[in-house]
Amino acid sequence: MQLAFPDAIYLVDAIQGGVMLINACKPALESSYITKVIHDCKRDSEALYFQFGIKLNNVVDTQIAYSLIEEQEGRKRLLDDYISFVGLLADPRYCGISYLEKEEVRFLLRQDPNFWTYRPLSEQMVRAAADDVRFLLYIYYKMMEKLNQQSLWSLAVRGALYCRCFCISDNNFADWPSLPPIPDNLKVEGNAPEEEILSVLDVPPGKMGRVIGRRGSSILSIKESCNAEIFMGSDKGPPDKVFIIGPVKQVRKAEAMLRGKMMDVQYY
């Protein structure tokens, strides 16, 4: 786990340090007073939750912030076209640097899935791990200058929902921190933003193929019809589940369409 502060970068070794060392970070990771800047926090949050029982909280997700700024400035994002961290670093508006070493490490990881388990860490491993977080605070400050009040609220809510996305909860996340409320200055009559939620749908055994469709055609048509983000648990887990994030009405619309794909319909 990589942690970047304004004056230092720390690499926390979850293998050698184990649960005790990660749990030492738990108060900060769950704190409502400490802002965590992460690029696409969904899988990071899932790992912290299932491996260490940590409920990641108060996250500014730079992937979400990038999309909100694009919307704010009138540029529409294509479906499933989420900015990668490498792409964000390369964008001259935020950093403007190439990250070739990331691609080199990805290549090595494909060759050997145990790449990150070897100790001691090589110089390349230390450099690549540190560079994953080195520029995030700089990018964060650049983004904060661009976001308007409604986008800042959306960023906070979606960041919280992203943290919960793959973290299955039997009590509907009752023991997680509450979502940020709509600020009073945004509650303009007839123009207030709609509450956003996370919905988790269970897909019956053997029906995921229908949900996805041939070459993804079914899920793509649903995404095109609903202003909501839809993620699949897939083989990375949790399997046989679909996660929907967005405004309440759009999430309910997506739920209905997904359930329709799961139904057995026979014609006579």
PDB file of N, CA, C and O in Angstrom, residues 95-156:
ATOM      1  N   CYS A  95      -0.911  17.030 -15.358  1.00  0.00           N
ATOM      2  CA  CYS A  95       0.460  16.648 -15.020  1.00  0.00           C
ATOM      3  C   CYS A  95       1.372  16.716 -16.247  1.00  0.00           C
ATOM      4  O   CYS A  95       2.426  17.329 -16.220  1.00  0.00           O
ATOM      5  N   GLY A  96       0.962  16.046 -17.307  1.00  0.00           N
ATOM      6  CA  GLY A  96       1.710  16.116 -18.549  1.00  0.00           C
ATOM      7  C   GLY A  96       3.016  15.344 -18.563  1.00  0.00           C
ATOM      8  O   GLY A  96       4.009  15.801 -19.134  1.00  0.00           O
ATOM      9  N   ILE A  97       3.018  14.165 -17.920  1.00  0.00           N
ATOM     10  CA  ILE A  97       4.222  13.330 -17.957  1.00  0.00           C
ATOM     11  C   ILE A  97       3.855  11.922 -18.423  1.00  0.00           C
ATOM     12  O   ILE A  97       2.734  11.462 -18.221  1.00  0.00           O
ATOM     13  N   SER A  98       4.797  11.236 -19.041  1.00  0.00           N
ATOM     14  CA  SER A  98       4.567   9.854 -19.455  1.00  0.00           C
ATOM     15  C   SER A  98       4.959   8.928 -18.314  1.00  0.00           C
ATOM     16  O   SER A  98       5.770   9.274 -17.469  1.00  0.00           O
ATOM     17  N   TYR A  99       4.375   7.755 -18.300  1.00  0.00           N
ATOM     18  CA  TYR A  99       4.613   6.792 -17.210  1.00  0.00           C
ATOM     19  C   TYR A  99       4.945   5.447 -17.844  1.00  0.00           C
ATOM     20  O   TYR A  99       4.218   4.486 -17.714  1.00  0.00           O
ATOM     21  N   LEU A 100       6.068   5.420 -18.555  1.00  0.00           N
ATOM     22  CA  LEU A 100       6.448   4.214 -19.281  1.00  0.00           C
ATOM     23  C   LEU A 100       6.746   3.050 -18.341  1.00  0.00           C
ATOM     24  O   LEU A 100       6.499   1.889 -18.674  1.00  0.00           O
ATOM     25  N   GLU A 101       7.267   3.378 -17.159  1.00  0.00           N
ATOM     26  CA  GLU A 101       7.631   2.304 -16.232  1.00  0.00           C
ATOM     27  C   GLU A 101       6.410   1.510 -15.780  1.00  0.00           C
ATOM     28  O   GLU A 101       6.507   0.320 -15.505  1.00  0.00           O
ATOM     29  N   LYS A 102       5.260   2.163 -15.725  1.00  0.00           N
ATOM     30  CA  LYS A 102       4.029   1.461 -15.364  1.00  0.00           C
ATOM     31  C   LYS A 102       3.752   0.343 -16.371  1.00  0.00           C
ATOM     32  O   LYS A 102       3.374  -0.766 -15.985  1.00  0.00           O
ATOM     33  N   GLU A 103       3.926   0.643 -17.640  1.00  0.00           N
ATOM     34  CA  GLU A 103       3.696  -0.365 -18.674  1.00  0.00           C
ATOM     35  C   GLU A 103       4.718  -1.494 -18.567  1.00  0.00           C
ATOM     36  O   GLU A 103       4.395  -2.664 -18.784  1.00  0.00           O
ATOM     37  N   GLU A 104       5.971  -1.143 -18.226  1.00  0.00           N
ATOM     38  CA  GLU A 104       6.999  -2.170 -18.059  1.00  0.00           C
ATOM     39  C   GLU A 104       6.641  -3.119 -16.918  1.00  0.00           C
ATOM     40  O   GLU A 104       6.778  -4.344 -17.039  1.00  0.00           O
ATOM     41  N   VAL A 105       6.154  -2.553 -15.807  1.00  0.00           N
ATOM     42  CA  VAL A 105       5.790  -3.369 -14.649  1.00  0.00           C
ATOM     43  C   VAL A 105       4.575  -4.233 -14.975  1.00  0.00           C
ATOM     44  O   VAL A 105       4.496  -5.396 -14.565  1.00  0.00           O
ATOM     45  N   ARG A 106       3.611  -3.680 -15.716  1.00  0.00           N
ATOM     46  CA  ARG A 106       2.442  -4.476 -16.126  1.00  0.00           C
ATOM     47  C   ARG A 106       2.880  -5.680 -16.965  1.00  0.00           C
ATOM     48  O   ARG A 106       2.334  -6.776 -16.824  1.00  0.00           O
ATOM     49  N   PHE A 107       3.848  -5.466 -17.851  1.00  0.00           N
ATOM     50  CA  PHE A 107       4.370  -6.549 -18.683  1.00  0.00           C
ATOM     51  C   PHE A 107       5.008  -7.626 -17.813  1.00  0.00           C
ATOM     52  O   PHE A 107       4.769  -8.825 -17.997  1.00  0.00           O
ATOM     53  N   LEU A 108       5.806  -7.205 -16.833  1.00  0.00           N
ATOM     54  CA  LEU A 108       6.453  -8.159 -15.931  1.00  0.00           C
ATOM     55  C   LEU A 108       5.423  -8.908 -15.094  1.00  0.00           C
ATOM     56  O   LEU A 108       5.572 -10.104 -14.831  1.00  0.00           O
ATOM     57  N   LEU A 109       4.355  -8.210 -14.706  1.00  0.00           N
ATOM     58  CA  LEU A 109       3.300  -8.831 -13.898  1.00  0.00           C
ATOM     59  C   LEU A 109       2.536  -9.879 -14.705  1.00  0.00           C
ATOM     60  O   LEU A 109       2.137 -10.920 -14.171  1.00  0.00           O
ATOM     61  N   ARG A 110       2.324  -9.597 -15.993  1.00  0.00           N
ATOM     62  CA  ARG A 110       1.663 -10.592 -16.852  1.00  0.00           C
ATOM     63  C   ARG A 110       2.540 -11.837 -17.013  1.00  0.00           C
ATOM     64  O   ARG A 110       2.038 -12.955 -17.063  1.00  0.00           O
ATOM     65  N   GLN A 111       3.848 -11.625 -17.072  1.00  0.00           N
ATOM     66  CA  GLN A 111       4.761 -12.755 -17.177  1.00  0.00           C
ATOM     67  C   GLN A 111       4.824 -13.570 -15.890  1.00  0.00           C
ATOM     68  O   GLN A 111       4.939 -14.793 -15.922  1.00  0.00           O
ATOM     69  N   ASP A 112       4.747 -12.869 -14.756  1.00  0.00           N
ATOM     70  CA  ASP A 112       4.863 -13.524 -13.450  1.00  0.00           C
ATOM     71  C   ASP A 112       3.882 -12.884 -12.474  1.00  0.00           C
ATOM     72  O   ASP A 112       4.156 -11.818 -11.917  1.00  0.00           O
ATOM     73  N   PRO A 113       2.703 -13.521 -12.242  1.00  0.00           N
ATOM     74  CA  PRO A 113       1.693 -12.954 -11.338  1.00  0.00           C
ATOM     75  C   PRO A 113       2.199 -12.750  -9.905  1.00  0.00           C
ATOM     76  O   PRO A 113       1.584 -12.011  -9.130  1.00  0.00           O
ATOM     77  N   ASN A 114       3.306 -13.403  -9.539  1.00  0.00           N
ATOM     78  CA  ASN A 114       3.861 -13.250  -8.190  1.00  0.00           C
ATOM     79  C   ASN A 114       4.853 -12.093  -8.089  1.00  0.00           C
ATOM     80  O   ASN A 114       5.533 -11.950  -7.065  1.00  0.00           O
ATOM     81  N   PHE A 115       4.914 -11.267  -9.126  1.00  0.00           N
ATOM     82  CA  PHE A 115       5.911 -10.193  -9.206  1.00  0.00           C
ATOM     83  C   PHE A 115       6.019  -9.382  -7.915  1.00  0.00           C
ATOM     84  O   PHE A 115       7.111  -9.137  -7.405  1.00  0.00           O
ATOM     85  N   TRP A 116       4.854  -8.983  -7.357  1.00  0.00           N
ATOM     86  CA  TRP A 116       4.879  -8.084  -6.190  1.00  0.00           C
ATOM     87  C   TRP A 116       5.105  -8.821  -4.867  1.00  0.00           C
ATOM     88  O   TRP A 116       5.153  -8.184  -3.812  1.00  0.00           O
ATOM     89  N   THR A 117       5.243 -10.139  -4.908  1.00  0.00           N
ATOM     90  CA  THR A 117       5.445 -10.872  -3.650  1.00  0.00           C
ATOM     91  C   THR A 117       6.927 -11.045  -3.309  1.00  0.00           C
ATOM     92  O   THR A 117       7.251 -11.449  -2.194  1.00  0.00           O
ATOM     93  N   TYR A 118       7.819 -10.742  -4.253  1.00  0.00           N
ATOM     94  CA  TYR A 118       9.246 -10.988  -4.011  1.00  0.00           C
ATOM     95  C   TYR A 118       9.838  -9.932  -3.080  1.00  0.00           C
ATOM     96  O   TYR A 118       9.515  -8.746  -3.173  1.00  0.00           O
ATOM     97  N   ARG A 119      10.692 -10.384  -2.172  1.00  0.00           N
ATOM     98  CA  ARG A 119      11.387  -9.513  -1.237  1.00  0.00           C
ATOM     99  C   ARG A 119      12.869  -9.864  -1.243  1.00  0.00           C
ATOM    100  O   ARG A 119      13.206 -11.035  -1.385  1.00  0.00           O
ATOM    101  N   PRO A 120      13.758  -8.882  -1.097  1.00  0.00           N
ATOM    102  CA  PRO A 120      13.430  -7.460  -0.917  1.00  0.00           C
ATOM    103  C   PRO A 120      12.941  -6.833  -2.221  1.00  0.00           C
ATOM    104  O   PRO A 120      13.206  -7.349  -3.317  1.00  0.00           O
ATOM    105  N   LEU A 121      12.231  -5.710  -2.112  1.00  0.00           N
ATOM    106  CA  LEU A 121      11.758  -5.004  -3.292  1.00  0.00           C
ATOM    107  C   LEU A 121      12.948  -4.491  -4.094  1.00  0.00           C
ATOM    108  O   LEU A 121      13.895  -3.942  -3.529  1.00  0.00           O
ATOM    109  N   SER A 122      12.904  -4.684  -5.397  1.00  0.00           N
ATOM    110  CA  SER A 122      13.971  -4.159  -6.253  1.00  0.00           C
ATOM    111  C   SER A 122      13.828  -2.648  -6.380  1.00  0.00           C
ATOM    112  O   SER A 122      12.786  -2.067  -6.039  1.00  0.00           O
ATOM    113  N   GLU A 123      14.868  -2.014  -6.909  1.00  0.00           N
ATOM    114  CA  GLU A 123      14.813  -0.563  -7.113  1.00  0.00           C
ATOM    115  C   GLU A 123      13.672  -0.196  -8.059  1.00  0.00           C
ATOM    116  O   GLU A 123      12.969   0.793  -7.853  1.00  0.00           O
ATOM    117  N   GLN A 124      13.460  -1.025  -9.084  1.00  0.00           N
ATOM    118  CA  GLN A 124      12.368  -0.776 -10.030  1.00  0.00           C
ATOM    119  C   GLN A 124      11.012  -0.881  -9.341  1.00  0.00           C
ATOM    120  O   GLN A 124      10.113  -0.068  -9.585  1.00  0.00           O
ATOM    121  N   MET A 125      10.850  -1.874  -8.462  1.00  0.00           N
ATOM    122  CA  MET A 125       9.586  -2.056  -7.745  1.00  0.00           C
ATOM    123  C   MET A 125       9.304  -0.878  -6.830  1.00  0.00           C
ATOM    124  O   MET A 125       8.172  -0.368  -6.778  1.00  0.00           O
ATOM    125  N   VAL A 126      10.315  -0.415  -6.117  1.00  0.00           N
ATOM    126  CA  VAL A 126      10.144   0.732  -5.216  1.00  0.00           C
ATOM    127  C   VAL A 126       9.771   1.974  -6.012  1.00  0.00           C
ATOM    128  O   VAL A 126       8.843   2.713  -5.648  1.00  0.00           O
ATOM    129  N   ARG A 127      10.474   2.200  -7.121  1.00  0.00           N
ATOM    130  CA  ARG A 127      10.216   3.391  -7.938  1.00  0.00           C
ATOM    131  C   ARG A 127       8.813   3.353  -8.535  1.00  0.00           C
ATOM    132  O   ARG A 127       8.085   4.354  -8.527  1.00  0.00           O
ATOM    133  N   ALA A 128       8.409   2.183  -9.060  1.00  0.00           N
ATOM    134  CA  ALA A 128       7.084   2.057  -9.677  1.00  0.00           C
ATOM    135  C   ALA A 128       5.982   2.228  -8.637  1.00  0.00           C
ATOM    136  O   ALA A 128       4.964   2.885  -8.895  1.00  0.00           O
ATOM    137  N   ALA A 129       6.176   1.649  -7.453  1.00  0.00           N
ATOM    138  CA  ALA A 129       5.168   1.771  -6.398  1.00  0.00           C
ATOM    139  C   ALA A 129       5.030   3.218  -5.945  1.00  0.00           C
ATOM    140  O   ALA A 129       3.920   3.727  -5.754  1.00  0.00           O
ATOM    141  N   ALA A 130       6.161   3.895  -5.781  1.00  0.00           N
ATOM    142  CA  ALA A 130       6.125   5.294  -5.342  1.00  0.00           C
ATOM    143  C   ALA A 130       5.497   6.194  -6.403  1.00  0.00           C
ATOM    144  O   ALA A 130       4.726   7.110  -6.081  1.00  0.00           O
ATOM    145  N   ASP A 131       5.806   5.929  -7.668  1.00  0.00           N
ATOM    146  CA  ASP A 131       5.273   6.770  -8.745  1.00  0.00           C
ATOM    147  C   ASP A 131       3.761   6.610  -8.905  1.00  0.00           C
ATOM    148  O   ASP A 131       3.109   7.480  -9.490  1.00  0.00           O
ATOM    149  N   ASP A 132       3.199   5.508  -8.399  1.00  0.00           N
ATOM    150  CA  ASP A 132       1.744   5.330  -8.453  1.00  0.00           C
ATOM    151  C   ASP A 132       1.014   6.410  -7.658  1.00  0.00           C
ATOM    152  O   ASP A 132      -0.161   6.684  -7.908  1.00  0.00           O
ATOM    153  N   VAL A 133       1.680   6.992  -6.668  1.00  0.00           N
ATOM    154  CA  VAL A 133       1.007   7.997  -5.824  1.00  0.00           C
ATOM    155  C   VAL A 133       1.725   9.346  -5.799  1.00  0.00           C
ATOM    156  O   VAL A 133       1.204  10.320  -5.272  1.00  0.00           O
ATOM    157  N   ARG A 134       2.918   9.398  -6.374  1.00  0.00           N
ATOM    158  CA  ARG A 134       3.774  10.587  -6.256  1.00  0.00           C
ATOM    159  C   ARG A 134       3.082  11.876  -6.699  1.00  0.00           C
ATOM    160  O   ARG A 134       3.248  12.936  -6.090  1.00  0.00           O
ATOM    161  N   PHE A 135       2.296  11.810  -7.778  1.00  0.00           N
ATOM    162  CA  PHE A 135       1.725  13.016  -8.367  1.00  0.00           C
ATOM    163  C   PHE A 135       0.251  13.226  -8.028  1.00  0.00           C
ATOM    164  O   PHE A 135      -0.359  14.180  -8.493  1.00  0.00           O
ATOM    165  N   LEU A 136      -0.329  12.342  -7.208  1.00  0.00           N
ATOM    166  CA  LEU A 136      -1.773  12.416  -6.961  1.00  0.00           C
ATOM    167  C   LEU A 136      -2.183  13.699  -6.239  1.00  0.00           C
ATOM    168  O   LEU A 136      -3.229  14.286  -6.548  1.00  0.00           O
ATOM    169  N   LEU A 137      -1.402  14.148  -5.271  1.00  0.00           N
ATOM    170  CA  LEU A 137      -1.776  15.369  -4.550  1.00  0.00           C
ATOM    171  C   LEU A 137      -1.699  16.587  -5.469  1.00  0.00           C
ATOM    172  O   LEU A 137      -2.553  17.483  -5.400  1.00  0.00           O
ATOM    173  N   TYR A 138      -0.688  16.629  -6.329  1.00  0.00           N
ATOM    174  CA  TYR A 138      -0.564  17.723  -7.297  1.00  0.00           C
ATOM    175  C   TYR A 138      -1.788  17.752  -8.206  1.00  0.00           C
ATOM    176  O   TYR A 138      -2.383  18.821  -8.443  1.00  0.00           O
ATOM    177  N   ILE A 139      -2.184  16.577  -8.711  1.00  0.00           N
ATOM    178  CA  ILE A 139      -3.362  16.478  -9.575  1.00  0.00           C
ATOM    179  C   ILE A 139      -4.627  16.887  -8.807  1.00  0.00           C
ATOM    180  O   ILE A 139      -5.503  17.579  -9.329  1.00  0.00           O
ATOM    181  N   TYR A 140      -4.712  16.441  -7.560  1.00  0.00           N
ATOM    182  CA  TYR A 140      -5.873  16.764  -6.706  1.00  0.00           C
ATOM    183  C   TYR A 140      -6.080  18.280  -6.612  1.00  0.00           C
ATOM    184  O   TYR A 140      -7.196  18.781  -6.805  1.00  0.00           O
ATOM    185  N   TYR A 141      -5.009  19.021  -6.316  1.00  0.00           N
ATOM    186  CA  TYR A 141      -5.145  20.475  -6.179  1.00  0.00           C
ATOM    187  C   TYR A 141      -5.534  21.122  -7.500  1.00  0.00           C
ATOM    188  O   TYR A 141      -6.321  22.069  -7.528  1.00  0.00           O
ATOM    189  N   LYS A 142      -5.014  20.613  -8.604  1.00  0.00           N
ATOM    190  CA  LYS A 142      -5.390  21.131  -9.924  1.00  0.00           C
ATOM    191  C   LYS A 142      -6.884  20.928 -10.174  1.00  0.00           C
ATOM    192  O   LYS A 142      -7.579  21.807 -10.702  1.00  0.00           O
ATOM    193  N   MET A 143      -7.385  19.747  -9.785  1.00  0.00           N
ATOM    194  CA  MET A 143      -8.791  19.431 -10.028  1.00  0.00           C
ATOM    195  C   MET A 143      -9.717  20.248  -9.138  1.00  0.00           C
ATOM    196  O   MET A 143     -10.792  20.684  -9.563  1.00  0.00           O
ATOM    197  N   MET A 144      -9.323  20.440  -7.887  1.00  0.00           N
ATOM    198  CA  MET A 144     -10.169  21.188  -6.955  1.00  0.00           C
ATOM    199  C   MET A 144     -10.414  22.619  -7.445  1.00  0.00           C
ATOM    200  O   MET A 144     -11.464  23.210  -7.185  1.00  0.00           O
ATOM    201  N   GLU A 145      -9.445  23.173  -8.172  1.00  0.00           N
ATOM    202  CA  GLU A 145      -9.607  24.535  -8.711  1.00  0.00           C
ATOM    203  C   GLU A 145     -10.684  24.597  -9.787  1.00  0.00           C
ATOM    204  O   GLU A 145     -11.278  25.651 -10.021  1.00  0.00           O
ATOM    205  N   LYS A 146     -10.940  23.473 -10.447  1.00  0.00           N
ATOM    206  CA  LYS A 146     -11.854  23.454 -11.586  1.00  0.00           C
ATOM    207  C   LYS A 146     -13.294  23.098 -11.217  1.00  0.00           C
ATOM    208  O   LYS A 146     -14.233  23.467 -11.915  1.00  0.00           O
ATOM    209  N   LEU A 147     -13.491  22.352 -10.117  1.00  0.00           N
ATOM    210  CA  LEU A 147     -14.810  21.801  -9.801  1.00  0.00           C
ATOM    211  C   LEU A 147     -15.727  22.852  -9.185  1.00  0.00           C
ATOM    212  O   LEU A 147     -15.336  23.574  -8.256  1.00  0.00           O
ATOM    213  N   ASN A 148     -16.990  22.925  -9.687  1.00  0.00           N
ATOM    214  CA  ASN A 148     -17.967  23.830  -9.071  1.00  0.00           C
ATOM    215  C   ASN A 148     -18.647  23.142  -7.880  1.00  0.00           C
ATOM    216  O   ASN A 148     -18.360  21.978  -7.582  1.00  0.00           O
ATOM    217  N   GLN A 149     -19.553  23.839  -7.215  1.00  0.00           N
ATOM    218  CA  GLN A 149     -20.144  23.320  -5.977  1.00  0.00           C
ATOM    219  C   GLN A 149     -20.919  22.024  -6.201  1.00  0.00           C
ATOM    220  O   GLN A 149     -20.821  21.083  -5.407  1.00  0.00           O
ATOM    221  N   GLN A 150     -21.708  21.962  -7.274  1.00  0.00           N
ATOM    222  CA  GLN A 150     -22.482  20.739  -7.515  1.00  0.00           C
ATOM    223  C   GLN A 150     -21.554  19.564  -7.846  1.00  0.00           C
ATOM    224  O   GLN A 150     -21.784  18.442  -7.396  1.00  0.00           O
ATOM    225  N   SER A 151     -20.511  19.824  -8.605  1.00  0.00           N
ATOM    226  CA  SER A 151     -19.562  18.759  -8.937  1.00  0.00           C
ATOM    227  C   SER A 151     -18.830  18.279  -7.687  1.00  0.00           C
ATOM    228  O   SER A 151     -18.546  17.084  -7.553  1.00  0.00           O
ATOM    229  N   LEU A 152     -18.505  19.186  -6.766  1.00  0.00           N
ATOM    230  CA  LEU A 152     -17.832  18.798  -5.524  1.00  0.00           C
ATOM    231  C   LEU A 152     -18.717  17.876  -4.692  1.00  0.00           C
ATOM    232  O   LEU A 152     -18.240  16.904  -4.108  1.00  0.00           O
ATOM    233  N   TRP A 153     -20.030  18.181  -4.661  1.00  0.00           N
ATOM    234  CA  TRP A 153     -20.952  17.305  -3.931  1.00  0.00           C
ATOM    235  C   TRP A 153     -21.040  15.941  -4.629  1.00  0.00           C
ATOM    236  O   TRP A 153     -20.963  14.894  -3.978  1.00  0.00           O
ATOM    237  N   SER A 154     -21.172  15.954  -5.948  1.00  0.00           N
ATOM    238  CA  SER A 154     -21.235  14.698  -6.695  1.00  0.00           C
ATOM    239  C   SER A 154     -19.968  13.880  -6.495  1.00  0.00           C
ATOM    240  O   SER A 154     -20.027  12.653  -6.362  1.00  0.00           O
ATOM    241  N   LEU A 155     -18.836  14.548  -6.457  1.00  0.00           N
ATOM    242  CA  LEU A 155     -17.558  13.860  -6.254  1.00  0.00           C
ATOM    243  C   LEU A 155     -17.524  13.163  -4.897  1.00  0.00           C
ATOM    244  O   LEU A 155     -17.086  12.008  -4.790  1.00  0.00           O
ATOM    245  N   ALA A 156     -18.014  13.853  -3.863  1.00  0.00           N
ATOM    246  CA  ALA A 156     -18.020  13.267  -2.520  1.00  0.00           C
ATOM    247  C   ALA A 156     -18.954  12.061  -2.445  1.00  0.00           C
ATOM    248  O   ALA A 156     -18.601  11.015  -1.879  1.00  0.00           O
TER     249      ALA A 156
END
